[in-house]
PDB file of C-alpha atoms and ligand atoms in Angstrom:
ATOM      1  CA  MET A   1       2.231  43.830  63.678  1.00 97.00           C
ATOM      2  CA  ARG A   2       1.643  44.301  67.211  1.00 98.00           C
ATOM      3  CA  PHE A   3      -0.705  42.688  69.562  1.00 98.00           C
ATOM      4  CA  THR A   4      -1.688  44.123  72.901  1.00 99.00           C
ATOM      5  CA  PHE A   5      -3.643  41.893  75.280  1.00 98.00           C
ATOM      6  CA  MET A   6      -5.737  43.947  77.606  1.00 99.00           C
ATOM      7  CA  THR A   7      -6.402  41.438  80.466  1.00 98.00           C
ATOM      8  CA  LEU A   8      -6.457  41.377  84.314  1.00 98.00           C
ATOM      9  CA  PHE A   9      -4.539  38.117  83.933  1.00 98.00           C
ATOM     10  CA  PRO A  10      -1.608  38.460  81.532  1.00 98.00           C
ATOM     11  CA  GLN A  11       0.218  35.405  82.852  1.00 98.00           C
ATOM     12  CA  LEU A  12      -2.612  33.345  81.460  1.00 98.00           C
ATOM     13  CA  ILE A  13      -1.438  34.447  77.889  1.00 98.00           C
ATOM     14  CA  GLU A  14       2.133  34.983  78.152  1.00 96.00           C
ATOM     15  CA  GLY A  15       3.348  31.359  77.979  1.00 97.00           C
ATOM     16  CA  TYR A  16       1.716  30.777  74.772  1.00 97.00           C
ATOM     17  CA  PHE A  17       4.262  33.006  72.871  1.00 97.00           C
ATOM     18  CA  GLN A  18       7.243  31.467  74.688  1.00 97.00           C
ATOM     19  CA  ASP A  19       7.651  28.331  72.446  1.00 96.00           C
ATOM     20  CA  SER A  20       7.548  26.900  68.789  1.00 95.00           C
ATOM     21  CA  ILE A  21       6.632  28.958  65.594  1.00 96.00           C
ATOM     22  CA  LEU A  22       5.098  31.946  67.456  1.00 97.00           C
ATOM     23  CA  LYS A  23       8.311  32.364  69.709  1.00 97.00           C
ATOM     24  CA  ARG A  24      10.558  32.314  66.773  1.00 97.00           C
ATOM     25  CA  ALA A  25       8.389  34.789  64.891  1.00 97.00           C
ATOM     26  CA  VAL A  26       8.522  37.187  67.898  1.00 98.00           C
ATOM     27  CA  GLU A  27      12.284  36.621  67.860  1.00 98.00           C
ATOM     28  CA  ARG A  28      12.455  37.372  64.175  1.00 97.00           C
ATOM     29  CA  GLU A  29      10.438  40.664  64.925  1.00 98.00           C
ATOM     30  CA  LEU A  30       7.602  39.428  62.657  1.00 97.00           C
ATOM     31  CA  PHE A  31       5.211  40.493  65.251  1.00 98.00           C
ATOM     32  CA  SER A  32       5.427  41.728  68.828  1.00 98.00           C
ATOM     33  CA  TYR A  33       2.978  41.483  71.868  1.00 98.00           C
ATOM     34  CA  ASP A  34       2.538  43.254  74.942  1.00 98.00           C
ATOM     35  CA  PHE A  35      -0.060  43.613  77.840  1.00 98.00           C
ATOM     36  CA  CYS A  36      -2.280  46.294  79.408  1.00 98.00           C
ATOM     37  CA  ASN A  37      -4.056  45.528  82.722  1.00 98.00           C
ATOM     38  CA  PRO A  38      -7.084  47.566  83.392  1.00 98.00           C
ATOM     39  CA  ARG A  39      -6.358  47.311  87.097  1.00 98.00           C
ATOM     40  CA  ASP A  40      -3.310  49.555  86.478  1.00 98.00           C
ATOM     41  CA  PHE A  41      -5.724  52.353  85.381  1.00 98.00           C
ATOM     42  CA  SER A  42      -8.270  51.952  88.190  1.00 98.00           C
ATOM     43  CA  THR A  43      -8.657  55.236  90.144  1.00 98.00           C
ATOM     44  CA  SER A  44     -10.381  53.621  93.008  1.00 97.00           C
ATOM     45  CA  ARG A  45      -8.382  53.129  96.282  1.00 96.00           C
ATOM     46  CA  HIS A  46      -8.296  49.375  96.197  1.00 97.00           C
ATOM     47  CA  LYS A  47      -7.727  49.232  92.434  1.00 98.00           C
ATOM     48  CA  LYS A  48     -11.326  47.832  91.908  1.00 97.00           C
ATOM     49  CA  VAL A  49     -12.075  46.701  88.406  1.00 98.00           C
ATOM     50  CA  ASP A  50     -15.627  45.332  88.830  1.00 98.00           C
ATOM     51  CA  ASP A  51     -19.090  46.188  90.349  1.00 97.00           C
ATOM     52  CA  THR A  52     -22.480  44.819  90.716  1.00 97.00           C
ATOM     53  CA  ALA A  53     -24.865  44.743  87.726  1.00 96.00           C
ATOM     54  CA  ALA A  54     -27.464  47.841  87.395  1.00 97.00           C
ATOM     55  CA  GLY A  55     -30.946  46.346  87.593  1.00 96.00           C
ATOM     56  CA  GLY A  56     -29.692  43.364  89.607  1.00 95.00           C
ATOM     57  CA  GLY A  57     -28.661  39.907  88.435  1.00 92.00           C
ATOM     58  CA  ALA A  58     -26.006  37.406  89.357  1.00 92.00           C
ATOM     59  CA  GLY A  59     -22.270  38.147  89.424  1.00 95.00           C
ATOM     60  CA  MET A  60     -20.055  41.162  88.824  1.00 98.00           C
ATOM     61  CA  LEU A  61     -19.257  43.268  85.680  1.00 98.00           C
ATOM     62  CA  MET A  62     -15.989  44.882  84.523  1.00 98.00           C
ATOM     63  CA  ASN A  63     -16.623  48.463  85.262  1.00 98.00           C
ATOM     64  CA  PRO A  64     -16.116  51.122  82.802  1.00 98.00           C
ATOM     65  CA  GLN A  65     -13.689  53.520  84.338  1.00 98.00           C
ATOM     66  CA  PRO A  66     -10.412  51.476  84.280  1.00 98.00           C
ATOM     67  CA  LEU A  67     -11.197  50.152  80.828  1.00 98.00           C
ATOM     68  CA  PHE A  68     -12.059  53.584  79.356  1.00 98.00           C
ATOM     69  CA  ASP A  69      -8.910  55.070  80.756  1.00 98.00           C
ATOM     70  CA  ALA A  70      -6.720  52.075  79.502  1.00 98.00           C
ATOM     71  CA  LEU A  71      -8.369  52.114  75.894  1.00 98.00           C
ATOM     72  CA  ASP A  72      -7.852  55.890  75.653  1.00 98.00           C
ATOM     73  CA  THR A  73      -4.108  55.059  75.528  1.00 98.00           C
ATOM     74  CA  PHE A  74      -4.625  53.041  72.187  1.00 98.00           C
ATOM     75  CA  LYS A  75      -5.942  55.899  69.830  1.00 94.00           C
ATOM     76  CA  ASP A  76      -4.576  54.202  66.740  1.00 97.00           C
ATOM     77  CA  ALA A  77      -5.009  50.534  67.348  1.00 98.00           C
ATOM     78  CA  HIS A  78      -7.864  48.445  66.123  1.00 98.00           C
ATOM     79  CA  ILE A  79      -9.774  47.383  69.130  1.00 98.00           C
ATOM     80  CA  VAL A  80     -11.208  43.907  69.243  1.00 99.00           C
ATOM     81  CA  PHE A  81     -13.532  42.655  72.015  1.00 99.00           C
ATOM     82  CA  THR A  82     -14.306  39.165  72.927  1.00 98.00           C
ATOM     83  CA  THR A  83     -17.834  38.062  73.830  1.00 98.00           C
ATOM     84  CA  PRO A  84     -19.870  34.874  73.403  1.00 98.00           C
ATOM     85  CA  VAL A  85     -22.654  36.790  71.868  1.00 98.00           C
ATOM     86  CA  ALA A  86     -21.074  38.254  68.721  1.00 98.00           C
ATOM     87  CA  LYS A  87     -20.684  36.567  65.324  1.00 98.00           C
ATOM     88  CA  PRO A  88     -18.047  33.861  65.194  1.00 98.00           C
ATOM     89  CA  PHE A  89     -14.419  34.552  64.424  1.00 98.00           C
ATOM     90  CA  VAL A  90     -13.613  32.840  61.058  1.00 97.00           C
ATOM     91  CA  GLN A  91     -10.550  32.151  58.766  1.00 96.00           C
ATOM     92  CA  ASN A  92     -11.297  35.312  56.613  1.00 96.00           C
ATOM     93  CA  ASP A  93     -11.217  37.559  59.808  1.00 98.00           C
ATOM     94  CA  ALA A  94      -7.861  36.199  60.586  1.00 98.00           C
ATOM     95  CA  LYS A  95      -6.459  36.832  57.115  1.00 97.00           C
ATOM     96  CA  ARG A  96      -8.005  40.504  57.176  1.00 98.00           C
ATOM     97  CA  LEU A  97      -6.610  41.318  60.592  1.00 98.00           C
ATOM     98  CA  ALA A  98      -3.156  40.212  59.594  1.00 98.00           C
ATOM     99  CA  LYS A  99      -3.011  43.389  57.590  1.00 98.00           C
ATOM    100  CA  LYS A 100      -3.511  45.520  60.636  1.00 98.00           C
ATOM    101  CA  GLU A 101      -0.496  47.302  62.385  1.00 98.00           C
ATOM    102  CA  HIS A 102      -1.815  47.031  65.905  1.00 98.00           C
ATOM    103  CA  ILE A 103      -4.585  45.121  67.336  1.00 99.00           C
ATOM    104  CA  VAL A 104      -5.830  45.424  71.162  1.00 99.00           C
ATOM    105  CA  PHE A 105      -7.755  42.272  72.110  1.00 99.00           C
ATOM    106  CA  VAL A 106     -10.100  42.970  75.116  1.00 99.00           C
ATOM    107  CA  SER A 107     -10.687  39.998  77.606  1.00 98.00           C
ATOM    108  CA  GLY A 108     -13.728  40.237  79.650  1.00 98.00           C
ATOM    109  CA  ARG A 109     -13.989  38.566  83.032  1.00 98.00           C
ATOM    110  CA  TYR A 110     -16.604  37.990  85.715  1.00 98.00           C
ATOM    111  CA  GLU A 111     -20.203  38.236  84.012  1.00 97.00           C
ATOM    112  CA  GLY A 112     -18.512  40.302  81.037  1.00 98.00           C
ATOM    113  CA  ILE A 113     -17.971  44.158  80.464  1.00 98.00           C
ATOM    114  CA  ASP A 114     -20.204  46.889  80.919  1.00 98.00           C
ATOM    115  CA  GLU A 115     -21.922  47.476  77.648  1.00 98.00           C
ATOM    116  CA  ARG A 116     -20.955  51.082  77.263  1.00 98.00           C
ATOM    117  CA  VAL A 117     -17.115  50.183  76.923  1.00 98.00           C
ATOM    118  CA  ILE A 118     -17.891  47.909  73.965  1.00 98.00           C
ATOM    119  CA  GLU A 119     -20.239  50.511  72.436  1.00 98.00           C
ATOM    120  CA  GLN A 120     -17.548  53.363  72.768  1.00 98.00           C
ATOM    121  CA  TYR A 121     -14.444  51.459  71.880  1.00 98.00           C
ATOM    122  CA  ALA A 122     -15.106  48.374  69.677  1.00 98.00           C
ATOM    123  CA  ASP A 123     -13.916  48.242  66.054  1.00 98.00           C
ATOM    124  CA  GLU A 124     -14.904  44.595  65.995  1.00 98.00           C
ATOM    125  CA  VAL A 125     -16.435  42.181  68.466  1.00 98.00           C
ATOM    126  CA  PHE A 126     -15.957  38.309  68.134  1.00 98.00           C
ATOM    127  CA  SER A 127     -17.007  35.232  69.591  1.00 98.00           C
ATOM    128  CA  ILE A 128     -14.919  32.086  69.373  1.00 98.00           C
ATOM    129  CA  GLY A 129     -17.856  29.677  69.454  1.00 98.00           C
ATOM    130  CA  ASP A 130     -21.367  29.076  71.126  1.00 98.00           C
ATOM    131  CA  TYR A 131     -20.184  28.331  74.642  1.00 98.00           C
ATOM    132  CA  VAL A 132     -19.405  30.393  77.564  1.00 98.00           C
ATOM    133  CA  LEU A 133     -15.600  30.748  78.944  1.00 98.00           C
ATOM    134  CA  THR A 134     -14.774  32.105  82.185  1.00 98.00           C
ATOM    135  CA  GLY A 135     -12.832  34.856  80.432  1.00 98.00           C
ATOM    136  CA  GLY A 136     -11.744  36.371  77.181  1.00 98.00           C
ATOM    137  CA  GLU A 137      -8.122  35.321  77.294  1.00 98.00           C
ATOM    138  CA  LEU A 138      -8.514  32.011  75.454  1.00 98.00           C
ATOM    139  CA  ALA A 139     -10.526  33.671  72.926  1.00 98.00           C
ATOM    140  CA  SER A 140      -7.904  36.545  72.464  1.00 98.00           C
ATOM    141  CA  LEU A 141      -5.262  33.846  72.216  1.00 98.00           C
ATOM    142  CA  VAL A 142      -7.271  31.835  69.635  1.00 98.00           C
ATOM    143  CA  MET A 143      -7.769  34.870  67.483  1.00 98.00           C
ATOM    144  CA  SER A 144      -4.212  36.173  67.681  1.00 98.00           C
ATOM    145  CA  ASP A 145      -2.665  32.864  66.923  1.00 98.00           C
ATOM    146  CA  ALA A 146      -4.952  32.634  63.728  1.00 98.00           C
ATOM    147  CA  VAL A 147      -4.017  36.110  62.754  1.00 98.00           C
ATOM    148  CA  ALA A 148      -0.300  35.688  63.537  1.00 98.00           C
ATOM    149  CA  ARG A 149       0.222  32.724  61.246  1.00 96.00           C
ATOM    150  CA  ASN A 150      -1.211  34.800  58.327  1.00 96.00           C
ATOM    151  CA  VAL A 151       1.363  37.601  58.852  1.00 96.00           C
ATOM    152  CA  GLN A 152       3.885  37.400  56.206  1.00 94.00           C
ATOM    153  CA  GLY A 153       6.983  35.135  57.130  1.00 95.00           C
ATOM    154  CA  VAL A 154       5.513  33.597  60.286  1.00 95.00           C
ATOM    155  CA  LEU A 155       4.967  30.167  58.746  1.00 93.00           C
ATOM    156  CA  GLY A 156       8.239  28.835  57.203  1.00 81.00           C
ATOM    157  CA  ASN A 157       6.485  27.742  54.095  1.00 74.00           C
ATOM    158  CA  SER A 158       3.747  30.164  53.061  1.00 65.00           C
ATOM    159  CA  GLU A 159       2.329  27.411  50.588  1.00 61.00           C
ATOM    160  CA  SER A 160       0.969  25.491  53.629  1.00 71.00           C
ATOM    161  CA  LEU A 161      -1.479  28.551  54.019  1.00 75.00           C
ATOM    162  CA  ASP A 162      -2.994  28.271  50.627  1.00 75.00           C
ATOM    163  CA  VAL A 163      -3.897  24.507  50.945  1.00 76.00           C
ATOM    164  CA  GLU A 164      -5.393  24.712  54.409  1.00 83.00           C
ATOM    165  CA  SER A 165      -9.100  24.280  55.288  1.00 84.00           C
ATOM    166  CA  PHE A 166     -11.226  27.348  54.958  1.00 87.00           C
ATOM    167  CA  GLU A 167      -8.976  28.816  52.180  1.00 81.00           C
ATOM    168  CA  THR A 168     -11.451  27.502  49.728  1.00 83.00           C
ATOM    169  CA  SER A 169     -14.861  26.056  50.400  1.00 84.00           C
ATOM    170  CA  LEU A 170     -13.393  22.497  50.596  1.00 93.00           C
ATOM    171  CA  LEU A 171     -11.537  21.318  53.739  1.00 94.00           C
ATOM    172  CA  GLU A 172      -7.911  20.105  53.500  1.00 94.00           C
ATOM    173  CA  ALA A 173      -7.566  16.516  52.287  1.00 95.00           C
ATOM    174  CA  PRO A 174      -6.381  13.857  54.705  1.00 95.00           C
ATOM    175  CA  SER A 175      -2.612  14.042  55.219  1.00 95.00           C
ATOM    176  CA  PHE A 176      -0.201  11.045  55.926  1.00 96.00           C
ATOM    177  CA  THR A 177       3.453  10.873  56.844  1.00 96.00           C
ATOM    178  CA  LYS A 178       5.922   8.023  56.969  1.00 95.00           C
ATOM    179  CA  PRO A 179       5.971   5.029  57.380  1.00 96.00           C
ATOM    180  CA  ALA A 180       3.768   4.030  54.450  1.00 96.00           C
ATOM    181  CA  ASN A 181       2.495   1.082  56.345  1.00 97.00           C
ATOM    182  CA  PHE A 182       2.085   1.377  60.136  1.00 97.00           C
ATOM    183  CA  LYS A 183       0.519  -1.390  62.146  1.00 98.00           C
ATOM    184  CA  ASN A 184      -1.029  -2.633  59.080  1.00 98.00           C
ATOM    185  CA  LEU A 185      -2.678   0.716  58.146  1.00 97.00           C
ATOM    186  CA  SER A 186      -1.497   1.997  54.801  1.00 97.00           C
ATOM    187  CA  THR A 187      -1.086   5.386  53.261  1.00 96.00           C
ATOM    188  CA  PRO A 188      -3.363   5.674  50.072  1.00 95.00           C
ATOM    189  CA  SER A 189      -0.936   3.989  47.460  1.00 95.00           C
ATOM    190  CA  GLU A 190      -1.497   6.883  44.930  1.00 95.00           C
ATOM    191  CA  TYR A 191       0.247   9.360  47.418  1.00 94.00           C
ATOM    192  CA  LEU A 192       3.347   7.220  47.077  1.00 94.00           C
ATOM    193  CA  LYS A 193       3.580   6.819  43.249  1.00 94.00           C
ATOM    194  CA  GLY A 194       4.781  10.363  42.648  1.00 93.00           C
ATOM    195  CA  ASN A 195       2.258  11.130  39.882  1.00 96.00           C
ATOM    196  CA  HIS A 196       1.464  14.710  40.862  1.00 96.00           C
ATOM    197  CA  SER A 197      -1.621  15.215  38.798  1.00 97.00           C
ATOM    198  CA  LYS A 198      -2.996  11.900  40.019  1.00 97.00           C
ATOM    199  CA  ILE A 199      -2.265  12.906  43.558  1.00 96.00           C
ATOM    200  CA  ALA A 200      -3.900  16.201  43.172  1.00 95.00           C
ATOM    201  CA  ALA A 201      -7.033  14.310  41.553  1.00 97.00           C
ATOM    202  CA  LEU A 202      -7.269  11.994  44.558  1.00 97.00           C
ATOM    203  CA  LYS A 203      -6.737  14.789  47.087  1.00 96.00           C
ATOM    204  CA  ASN A 204      -9.542  16.719  45.491  1.00 95.00           C
ATOM    205  CA  ALA A 205     -11.761  13.631  45.770  1.00 96.00           C
ATOM    206  CA  LEU A 206     -10.933  13.289  49.409  1.00 96.00           C
ATOM    207  CA  SER A 207     -11.448  16.889  50.206  1.00 95.00           C
ATOM    208  CA  ILE A 208     -14.946  16.536  48.797  1.00 95.00           C
ATOM    209  CA  ALA A 209     -15.610  13.546  50.775  1.00 96.00           C
ATOM    210  CA  LYS A 210     -14.275  15.060  53.945  1.00 96.00           C
ATOM    211  CA  THR A 211     -16.281  18.279  53.516  1.00 95.00           C
ATOM    212  CA  LYS A 212     -19.394  16.190  52.779  1.00 95.00           C
ATOM    213  CA  TYR A 213     -18.967  14.310  56.074  1.00 96.00           C
ATOM    214  CA  PHE A 214     -17.891  17.107  58.506  1.00 96.00           C
ATOM    215  CA  ARG A 215     -19.220  20.391  56.694  1.00 93.00           C
ATOM    216  CA  PRO A 216     -22.134  19.450  54.383  1.00 93.00           C
ATOM    217  CA  GLY A 217     -23.192  23.129  54.328  1.00 91.00           C
ATOM    218  CA  GLN A 218     -20.003  24.169  53.050  1.00 88.00           C
ATOM    219  CA  LEU A 219     -19.908  21.567  50.318  1.00 86.00           C
ATOM    220  CA  LEU A 220     -23.216  23.203  48.917  1.00 82.00           C
ATOM    221  CA  GLN A 221     -21.145  26.516  48.647  1.00 79.00           C
ATOM    222  CA  TYR A 222     -18.593  24.690  46.571  1.00 76.00           C
ATOM    223  CA  LYS A 223     -21.103  23.097  44.345  1.00 77.00           C
ATOM    224  CA  THR A 224     -22.894  26.604  43.848  1.00 77.00           C
ATOM    225  CA  ARG A 225     -19.586  28.251  42.879  1.00 74.00           C
ATOM    226  CA  ALA A 226     -18.258  25.428  40.572  1.00 70.00           C
TER     227      ALA A 226
HETATM  228  N1  SAM B   1     -22.436  36.875  80.981  1.00 97.80           N
HETATM  229  C1  SAM B   1     -21.935  36.729  79.659  1.00 97.80           C
HETATM  230  C2  SAM B   1     -23.058  36.127  78.760  1.00 97.80           C
HETATM  231  O1  SAM B   1     -23.888  35.316  79.218  1.00 97.80           O
HETATM  232  O2  SAM B   1     -22.966  36.502  77.503  1.00 97.80           O
HETATM  233  C3  SAM B   1     -20.781  35.812  79.669  1.00 97.80           C
HETATM  234  C4  SAM B   1     -19.544  36.450  80.310  1.00 97.80           C
HETATM  235  S1  SAM B   1     -18.060  35.394  80.171  1.00 97.80           S
HETATM  236  C5  SAM B   1     -18.450  34.390  81.803  1.00 97.80           C
HETATM  237  C6  SAM B   1     -16.792  36.404  80.674  1.00 97.80           C
HETATM  238  C7  SAM B   1     -16.032  36.854  79.401  1.00 97.80           C
HETATM  239  O3  SAM B   1     -15.485  35.753  78.671  1.00 97.80           O
HETATM  240  C8  SAM B   1     -16.722  37.742  78.312  1.00 97.80           C
HETATM  241  O4  SAM B   1     -16.713  38.805  78.615  1.00 97.80           O
HETATM  242  C9  SAM B   1     -15.800  37.493  77.231  1.00 97.80           C
HETATM  243  O5  SAM B   1     -14.647  38.312  77.210  1.00 97.80           O
HETATM  244  C10 SAM B   1     -15.231  35.945  77.388  1.00 97.80           C
HETATM  245  N2  SAM B   1     -15.996  34.868  76.604  1.00 97.80           N
HETATM  246  C11 SAM B   1     -16.702  33.931  77.190  1.00 97.80           C
HETATM  247  N3  SAM B   1     -16.987  33.154  76.298  1.00 97.80           N
HETATM  248  C12 SAM B   1     -16.601  33.606  75.077  1.00 97.80           C
HETATM  249  C13 SAM B   1     -16.662  33.143  73.747  1.00 97.80           C
HETATM  250  N4  SAM B   1     -17.218  32.093  73.410  1.00 97.80           N
HETATM  251  N5  SAM B   1     -16.034  33.828  72.727  1.00 97.80           N
HETATM  252  C14 SAM B   1     -15.466  34.903  73.034  1.00 97.80           C
HETATM  253  N6  SAM B   1     -15.166  35.328  74.293  1.00 97.80           N
HETATM  254  C15 SAM B   1     -15.928  34.682  75.380  1.00 97.80           C
END
């Protein structure tokens, strides 16, 4: 698996892969990442990558030429654009994209990207939520992180993927670690007794309660399927 981040600001992304689980996964060659800066493809004298919006309006847009030329170098890759207006990126998208060989995440800046670029090159377009960020780098990082942890071998214990929230319509049950009693706050006693079927039943009940509280719509899906 290879990620290419198409961005005017690669340094905003680079640090994220230089620690912890994702760093180790890169070292073990489970995935790789690189950068492509559209500015390097600009044919204008001053390496310009933005221009005013046709028809007026505030702010600048990323102009098509550098992006067209940059994207032309990735003929076989799966091209993903970031934009606040698209459908939200969800766990199923992360799992599906983890099977691709090469994904290019395109980060917009300024007031966004000339629409012709998206129309011409997008295999998929995603938002990471209903708010507007200053650029697509965080969105690209969010998606690539979620994709990477679904790549075989990236998480030490792949079982942890199966029981996570969004794998089924129920959210993951609350988790506790040691000590069993901390500042008079205790772990549910059933968790400590070692009876696996009782622990599983309690976790299921707690998952239902948590889903009802945080995601009532999702609980409805669970009930419809059951
Ligand atoms: N003018 C655009 C609008 O109102 O729809 C917003 C452009 S935003 C300031 C600049 C870039 O940030 C976008 O091109 C996109 O790449 C990225 N971006 C901002 N919010 C995002 C979100 N919620 N999800 C994904 N990408 C986002």
